[in-house]
Short mmCIF file of C-alpha atoms in Angstrom, two decimals:
data_model
loop_
_atom_site.label_atom_id
_atom_site.label_comp_id
_atom_site.label_asym_id
_atom_site.label_seq_id
_atom_site.Cartn_x
_atom_site.Cartn_y
_atom_site.Cartn_z
CA UNK A 878 0.00 0.00 0.00
CA UNK A 879 0.84 3.64 -0.14
CA UNK A 880 1.54 5.94 2.76
CA UNK A 881 -0.76 8.82 3.57
CA UNK A 882 0.95 12.00 4.74
CA UNK A 883 -1.07 14.70 6.42
CA UNK A 884 0.12 18.31 6.40
CA UNK A 885 -1.43 20.94 8.60
CA UNK A 886 -1.21 24.70 9.01
CA UNK A 887 -2.93 25.50 12.30
CA UNK A 888 -3.95 23.80 15.55
CA UNK A 889 -7.41 22.80 14.26
CA UNK A 890 -5.93 21.20 11.13
CA UNK A 891 -3.32 19.39 13.23
CA UNK A 892 -6.03 17.94 15.49
CA UNK A 893 -7.95 16.77 12.41
CA UNK A 894 -4.80 15.19 10.95
CA UNK A 895 -4.15 13.40 14.23
CA UNK A 896 -7.71 12.00 14.27
CA UNK A 897 -7.26 10.73 10.70
CA UNK A 898 -3.93 9.15 11.63
CA UNK A 899 -5.58 7.23 14.47
CA UNK A 900 -8.12 5.78 12.01
CA UNK A 901 -5.66 5.10 9.16
CA UNK A 902 -2.68 2.99 10.24
CA UNK A 903 -0.52 4.04 7.28
CA UNK A 904 -1.08 7.76 7.88
CA UNK A 905 1.68 10.04 9.11
CA UNK A 906 1.08 13.51 10.52
CA UNK A 907 3.83 15.71 9.16
CA UNK A 908 5.66 18.22 11.31
CA UNK A 909 4.76 21.81 10.59
CA UNK A 910 6.40 22.65 7.26
CA UNK A 911 6.75 25.75 5.14
CA UNK A 912 5.68 25.89 1.52
CA UNK A 913 9.11 24.78 0.30
CA UNK A 914 9.02 21.69 2.53
CA UNK A 915 5.48 20.83 1.48
CA UNK A 916 6.41 21.27 -2.19
CA UNK A 917 9.22 18.77 -1.64
CA UNK A 918 6.77 16.25 -0.15
CA UNK A 919 4.35 16.79 -3.05
CA UNK A 920 7.17 16.37 -5.57
CA UNK A 921 7.80 12.85 -4.23
CA UNK A 922 4.10 11.88 -4.08
CA UNK A 923 2.43 9.45 -6.47
CA UNK A 924 -0.77 11.52 -6.28
CA UNK A 925 -2.29 14.30 -4.21
CA UNK A 926 -5.68 14.48 -2.51
CA UNK A 927 -6.63 17.79 -0.99
CA UNK A 928 -9.17 20.49 -0.50
CA UNK A 929 -9.44 23.82 -2.27
CA UNK A 930 -6.09 25.17 -1.11
CA UNK A 931 -2.87 26.39 -2.62
CA UNK A 932 -1.26 22.99 -2.10
CA UNK A 933 -3.39 21.58 -4.91
CA UNK A 934 -2.09 24.33 -7.18
CA UNK A 935 1.45 23.30 -6.17
CA UNK A 936 0.55 19.71 -7.12
CA UNK A 937 -0.65 20.87 -10.53
CA UNK A 938 2.51 22.91 -11.06
CA UNK A 939 4.56 19.82 -10.19
CA UNK A 940 2.47 17.77 -12.67
CA UNK A 941 1.03 15.39 -10.07
CA UNK A 942 -2.28 13.61 -10.59
CA UNK A 943 -4.86 14.14 -7.92
CA UNK A 944 -8.27 15.03 -6.64
CA UNK A 945 -9.24 18.45 -5.34
CA UNK A 946 -12.29 18.50 -3.09
CA UNK A 947 -14.48 21.59 -3.23
CA UNK A 948 -17.14 20.96 -0.56
CA UNK A 949 -18.10 24.62 -0.12
CA UNK A 950 -16.49 26.65 -2.90
CA UNK A 951 -16.74 26.74 -6.68
CA UNK A 952 -13.89 25.19 -8.67
CA UNK A 953 -14.85 27.47 -11.57
CA UNK A 954 -13.56 30.41 -9.50
CA UNK A 955 -10.39 29.05 -7.92
CA UNK A 956 -10.12 25.54 -9.29
CA UNK A 957 -6.92 23.74 -10.12
CA UNK A 958 -5.90 23.66 -13.76
CA UNK A 959 -3.33 21.29 -15.17
CA UNK A 960 -1.44 21.70 -18.41
CA UNK A 961 -3.11 19.72 -21.24
CA UNK A 962 -0.20 17.25 -21.43
CA UNK A 963 0.12 16.87 -17.63
CA UNK A 964 -1.57 14.38 -15.31
CA UNK A 965 -4.96 15.77 -14.44
CA UNK A 966 -6.29 16.95 -11.12
CA UNK A 967 -10.02 16.30 -11.01
CA UNK A 968 -12.28 18.62 -9.03
CA UNK A 969 -15.02 17.07 -6.92
CA UNK A 970 -17.95 19.18 -5.69
CA UNK A 971 -21.00 18.50 -3.49
CA UNK A 972 -22.74 17.18 -6.62
CA UNK A 973 -20.19 14.33 -6.56
CA UNK A 974 -20.08 11.59 -3.96
CA UNK A 975 -17.63 13.00 -1.40
CA UNK A 976 -17.79 10.01 0.93
CA UNK A 977 -14.41 8.63 1.97
CA UNK A 978 -14.97 5.38 0.06
CA UNK A 979 -15.98 7.15 -3.16
CA UNK A 980 -13.07 9.60 -3.01
CA UNK A 981 -10.56 6.83 -2.32
CA UNK A 982 -11.98 4.78 -5.20
CA UNK A 983 -11.54 7.77 -7.56
CA UNK A 984 -7.98 8.24 -6.31
CA UNK A 985 -7.21 4.55 -6.81
CA UNK A 986 -8.53 4.80 -10.38
CA UNK A 987 -6.14 7.69 -11.04
CA UNK A 988 -3.23 5.56 -9.87
CA UNK A 989 -4.23 2.44 -11.82
#
């Protein structure tokens, strides 16, 4: 299997990452990192799963496949765009199934 690494930027995000790590044995909560450190982690990733944040734009710039979740915002406004010849980052919105199982199945399909 693949490892899941969980970045965070504030105390609330760190608590959430720690809860996920308890539920997912292969998950690792990262230490607090700056953008350069996170870009290095993303550069070594097979794929990226994230929410509507700048880290997904970093993933696109580094030509990584992935899924960007937009549970409350519109991807048409701030969505991630990949170069036509690059691996794609798909945007998922509330109209899509955002359950953990559905998202992980979509991510697995990207990696197949």
